[in-house]
Amino acid sequence: MSKREVQASVKDERLVQKRRDQMIKGAVALFKQKGFHRTTTREIANAAGFSIGTLYEYIRTKEDVLYLVCDSIYDHVSDRLQKDLELKQGTIESLKKGIANFFYVMDEMQEEILVMYQEVKSLSKDALPYVLKKELEMTGMFESLLEKCVENGELNLSEKQIKIIAHDIFVQGQMWSFRRWALRKLYTLDEYIELQTDLLLSGIKQLHSSEAALRKGGEG
């Protein structure tokens, strides 16, 4: 699915990105405080630091702003997951790095993530499937990391096991965003990452031990 186009009358791509970043920052605070439907485009423009007329040079509808919020989250996640992984693909170290980078993004973009899940229902029928597909693509990145570990002999997992573990990682990252108010009383972010990663790898190891025991019992 190609990237959904949000039309702008301004042709300078750098300026478009700058203005939209300002919109996203202002809109997130408003959506969190008032909700999507109670927030006006004029309020978004004021929060972004420019006029309502300028706002409509970069978007066409208020929904475009919510869409940009959602899309920016996934762009950040994608960029961070790819960072520093090229030379370490297919290793446990690359998997740990990918998990850590994802959790860091969940921490950095907590406000955006909370708004997205609260207001994603307000997206139109053409935008919602794209956003949901982007989420599956993020999970797919972890599937790829796990598959490369299997190919290198670092892990021994079936296709179904790879898929459920990828979803587990994604949900654990989201949990830090949704439950950070409670989790930060117990752990630093780095402690949370280390604990969740250790539990994940221990679970995989236990899974292998259980399967080996079942095979041995069957042979007996």
Short mmCIF file of C-alpha atoms in Angstrom, two decimals:
data_model
loop_
_atom_site.label_atom_id
_atom_site.label_comp_id
_atom_site.label_asym_id
_atom_site.label_seq_id
_atom_site.Cartn_x
_atom_site.Cartn_y
_atom_site.Cartn_z
CA MET A 1 0.00 0.00 0.00
CA SER A 2 1.52 3.33 -1.08
CA LYS A 3 1.89 6.30 1.22
CA ARG A 4 -1.35 8.24 1.54
CA GLU A 5 -1.07 11.68 -0.02
CA VAL A 6 -1.83 14.73 2.12
CA GLN A 7 -2.02 17.56 -0.34
CA ALA A 8 -0.33 20.95 0.20
CA SER A 9 -0.34 24.06 -1.94
CA VAL A 10 3.24 24.89 -0.87
CA LYS A 11 5.87 23.24 -3.07
CA ASP A 12 8.93 23.60 -0.80
CA GLU A 13 9.16 20.10 0.71
CA ARG A 14 11.41 21.18 3.57
CA LEU A 15 9.01 23.95 4.56
CA VAL A 16 6.05 21.55 4.29
CA GLN A 17 7.78 19.12 6.63
CA LYS A 18 8.69 21.90 9.08
CA ARG A 19 5.15 23.28 9.21
CA ARG A 20 3.61 19.84 9.52
CA ASP A 21 5.95 18.96 12.38
CA GLN A 22 4.73 22.13 14.12
CA MET A 23 1.12 21.11 13.48
CA ILE A 24 1.69 17.62 14.85
CA LYS A 25 3.26 18.94 18.04
CA GLY A 26 0.45 21.43 18.62
CA ALA A 27 -2.31 18.99 17.66
CA VAL A 28 -1.09 16.19 19.93
CA ALA A 29 -1.36 18.40 23.02
CA LEU A 30 -4.85 19.55 22.00
CA PHE A 31 -6.13 16.10 21.05
CA LYS A 32 -4.92 14.71 24.37
CA GLN A 33 -6.58 17.55 26.30
CA LYS A 34 -9.84 17.97 24.36
CA GLY A 35 -10.11 15.02 21.98
CA PHE A 36 -10.10 15.11 18.19
CA HIS A 37 -13.72 16.16 17.63
CA ARG A 38 -13.69 19.04 20.15
CA THR A 39 -10.47 20.52 18.77
CA THR A 40 -10.81 23.08 15.97
CA THR A 41 -8.39 23.69 13.12
CA ARG A 42 -8.03 27.29 14.34
CA GLU A 43 -6.82 25.99 17.70
CA ILE A 44 -4.35 23.71 15.95
CA ALA A 45 -3.05 26.65 13.92
CA ASN A 46 -2.65 28.77 17.05
CA ALA A 47 -0.84 25.96 18.87
CA ALA A 48 1.46 25.53 15.88
CA GLY A 49 2.26 29.25 15.82
CA PHE A 50 0.66 30.40 12.59
CA SER A 51 -2.69 31.53 11.13
CA ILE A 52 -5.61 29.39 10.03
CA GLY A 53 -4.92 30.50 6.45
CA THR A 54 -1.35 29.23 6.67
CA LEU A 55 -2.59 25.94 8.14
CA TYR A 56 -4.71 25.27 5.06
CA GLU A 57 -1.69 25.73 2.81
CA TYR A 58 -0.32 22.46 4.24
CA ILE A 59 -3.46 20.36 4.83
CA ARG A 60 -7.05 20.26 3.64
CA THR A 61 -8.94 18.85 6.64
CA LYS A 62 -8.52 18.39 10.38
CA GLU A 63 -8.42 14.66 9.74
CA ASP A 64 -5.24 15.21 7.72
CA VAL A 65 -3.54 16.37 10.93
CA LEU A 66 -4.54 13.21 12.79
CA TYR A 67 -3.35 11.13 9.86
CA LEU A 68 0.02 12.93 9.93
CA VAL A 69 0.31 12.23 13.67
CA CYS A 70 -0.27 8.52 13.06
CA ASP A 71 2.07 8.34 10.10
CA SER A 72 4.89 10.21 11.84
CA ILE A 73 4.93 7.60 14.63
CA TYR A 74 5.44 4.75 12.21
CA ASP A 75 8.08 6.65 10.24
CA HIS A 76 10.05 7.19 13.46
CA VAL A 77 9.70 3.53 14.44
CA SER A 78 10.82 2.38 11.00
CA ASP A 79 13.85 4.67 10.98
CA ARG A 80 14.90 3.64 14.47
CA LEU A 81 14.52 -0.09 13.83
CA GLN A 82 16.76 0.15 10.79
CA LYS A 83 19.42 2.15 12.62
CA ASP A 84 22.73 0.35 13.16
CA LEU A 85 21.29 -3.05 12.19
CA GLU A 86 22.80 -3.50 8.73
CA LEU A 87 26.09 -4.97 9.96
CA LYS A 88 24.54 -7.17 12.64
CA GLN A 89 21.61 -8.78 10.87
CA GLY A 90 20.77 -12.28 11.96
CA THR A 91 22.34 -12.09 15.41
CA ILE A 92 20.87 -12.03 18.90
CA GLU A 93 22.63 -8.68 19.26
CA SER A 94 20.66 -7.27 16.32
CA LEU A 95 17.42 -8.51 17.87
CA LYS A 96 18.27 -6.90 21.22
CA LYS A 97 19.21 -3.66 19.45
CA GLY A 98 15.95 -3.65 17.50
CA ILE A 99 13.90 -4.19 20.66
CA ALA A 100 15.75 -1.43 22.52
CA ASN A 101 15.37 1.05 19.66
CA PHE A 102 11.66 0.33 19.42
CA PHE A 103 11.13 0.80 23.15
CA TYR A 104 13.07 4.09 23.03
CA VAL A 105 10.70 5.37 20.33
CA MET A 106 7.69 4.29 22.39
CA ASP A 107 9.09 6.36 25.26
CA GLU A 108 9.98 9.41 23.15
CA MET A 109 6.60 9.48 21.38
CA GLN A 110 4.36 8.50 24.26
CA GLU A 111 2.05 11.50 23.82
CA GLU A 112 1.60 10.83 20.09
CA ILE A 113 0.99 7.12 20.65
CA LEU A 114 -1.65 7.73 23.32
CA VAL A 115 -3.44 10.21 21.04
CA MET A 116 -3.23 7.88 18.07
CA TYR A 117 -4.87 4.95 19.84
CA GLN A 118 -7.46 7.21 21.41
CA GLU A 119 -8.44 8.94 18.18
CA VAL A 120 -7.57 6.52 15.35
CA LYS A 121 -11.28 5.63 15.11
CA SER A 122 -11.81 9.15 13.76
CA LEU A 123 -9.81 8.42 10.62
CA SER A 124 -11.71 8.01 7.37
CA LYS A 125 -12.30 4.66 5.69
CA ASP A 126 -9.48 5.29 3.21
CA ALA A 127 -6.95 6.36 5.85
CA LEU A 128 -7.68 3.78 8.57
CA PRO A 129 -6.62 0.68 6.56
CA TYR A 130 -3.33 2.39 5.72
CA VAL A 131 -2.58 3.17 9.36
CA LEU A 132 -3.47 -0.37 10.46
CA LYS A 133 -1.30 -1.80 7.70
CA LYS A 134 1.60 0.38 8.87
CA GLU A 135 1.25 -1.18 12.32
CA LEU A 136 1.46 -4.65 10.80
CA GLU A 137 4.54 -3.54 8.88
CA MET A 138 6.19 -2.53 12.15
CA THR A 139 5.46 -5.98 13.55
CA GLY A 140 6.79 -7.39 10.30
CA MET A 141 10.16 -5.75 10.97
CA PHE A 142 10.50 -7.85 14.10
CA GLU A 143 9.47 -10.91 12.13
CA SER A 144 12.33 -10.17 9.73
CA LEU A 145 14.82 -9.79 12.58
CA LEU A 146 13.69 -13.11 14.05
CA GLU A 147 13.73 -14.86 10.67
CA LYS A 148 17.32 -13.75 10.06
CA CYS A 149 18.30 -15.10 13.48
CA VAL A 150 16.72 -18.43 12.50
CA GLU A 151 18.55 -18.43 9.17
CA ASN A 152 21.86 -17.86 10.99
CA GLY A 153 21.17 -20.65 13.46
CA GLU A 154 20.91 -18.21 16.36
CA LEU A 155 17.31 -19.23 17.07
CA ASN A 156 15.16 -22.24 16.28
CA LEU A 157 11.59 -21.06 15.70
CA SER A 158 8.65 -22.04 13.52
CA GLU A 159 6.83 -19.49 11.36
CA LYS A 160 3.92 -19.30 13.81
CA GLN A 161 6.31 -18.84 16.74
CA ILE A 162 8.08 -16.01 14.90
CA LYS A 163 4.78 -14.21 14.31
CA ILE A 164 3.55 -14.45 17.90
CA ILE A 165 6.93 -13.37 19.32
CA ALA A 166 6.97 -10.35 16.95
CA HIS A 167 3.51 -9.33 18.21
CA ASP A 168 4.66 -9.86 21.81
CA ILE A 169 7.58 -7.47 21.30
CA PHE A 170 5.31 -4.86 19.74
CA VAL A 171 2.79 -5.05 22.59
CA GLN A 172 5.56 -4.87 25.22
CA GLY A 173 6.78 -1.65 23.64
CA GLN A 174 3.28 -0.20 23.58
CA MET A 175 2.81 -1.23 27.21
CA TRP A 176 5.63 1.12 28.21
CA SER A 177 3.68 3.98 26.58
CA PHE A 178 0.30 3.05 28.03
CA ARG A 179 1.54 2.05 31.50
CA ARG A 180 4.58 4.28 31.88
CA TRP A 181 2.89 6.17 34.70
CA ALA A 182 3.08 2.97 36.78
CA LEU A 183 6.13 1.24 35.32
CA ARG A 184 8.45 4.21 35.86
CA LYS A 185 7.86 3.87 39.60
CA LEU A 186 9.41 0.41 39.36
CA TYR A 187 11.99 0.57 36.55
CA THR A 188 14.05 2.93 34.47
CA LEU A 189 13.48 2.54 30.72
CA ASP A 190 16.78 0.69 30.36
CA GLU A 191 15.83 -1.66 33.19
CA TYR A 192 12.47 -2.30 31.55
CA ILE A 193 14.15 -3.04 28.21
CA GLU A 194 16.65 -5.41 29.81
CA LEU A 195 13.98 -7.22 31.81
CA GLN A 196 11.57 -7.66 28.90
CA THR A 197 14.38 -8.77 26.57
CA ASP A 198 15.69 -11.29 29.11
CA LEU A 199 12.17 -12.66 29.63
CA LEU A 200 11.68 -12.95 25.89
CA LEU A 201 14.93 -14.83 25.30
CA SER A 202 14.38 -17.00 28.37
CA GLY A 203 10.92 -17.86 27.08
CA ILE A 204 12.36 -18.88 23.72
CA LYS A 205 14.97 -21.03 25.45
CA GLN A 206 12.29 -22.66 27.62
CA LEU A 207 10.20 -23.28 24.53
CA HIS A 208 13.09 -25.14 22.92
CA SER A 209 13.67 -27.19 26.09
CA SER A 210 10.01 -28.19 26.28
CA GLU A 211 9.90 -29.20 22.63
CA ALA A 212 13.10 -31.22 23.01
CA ALA A 213 11.65 -33.01 26.03
CA LEU A 214 8.46 -33.81 24.12
CA ARG A 215 10.45 -35.20 21.19
CA LYS A 216 12.56 -37.30 23.53
CA GLY A 217 9.44 -38.61 25.27
CA GLY A 218 7.89 -39.48 21.94
CA GLU A 219 10.96 -41.41 20.89
CA GLY A 220 10.89 -43.31 24.15
#
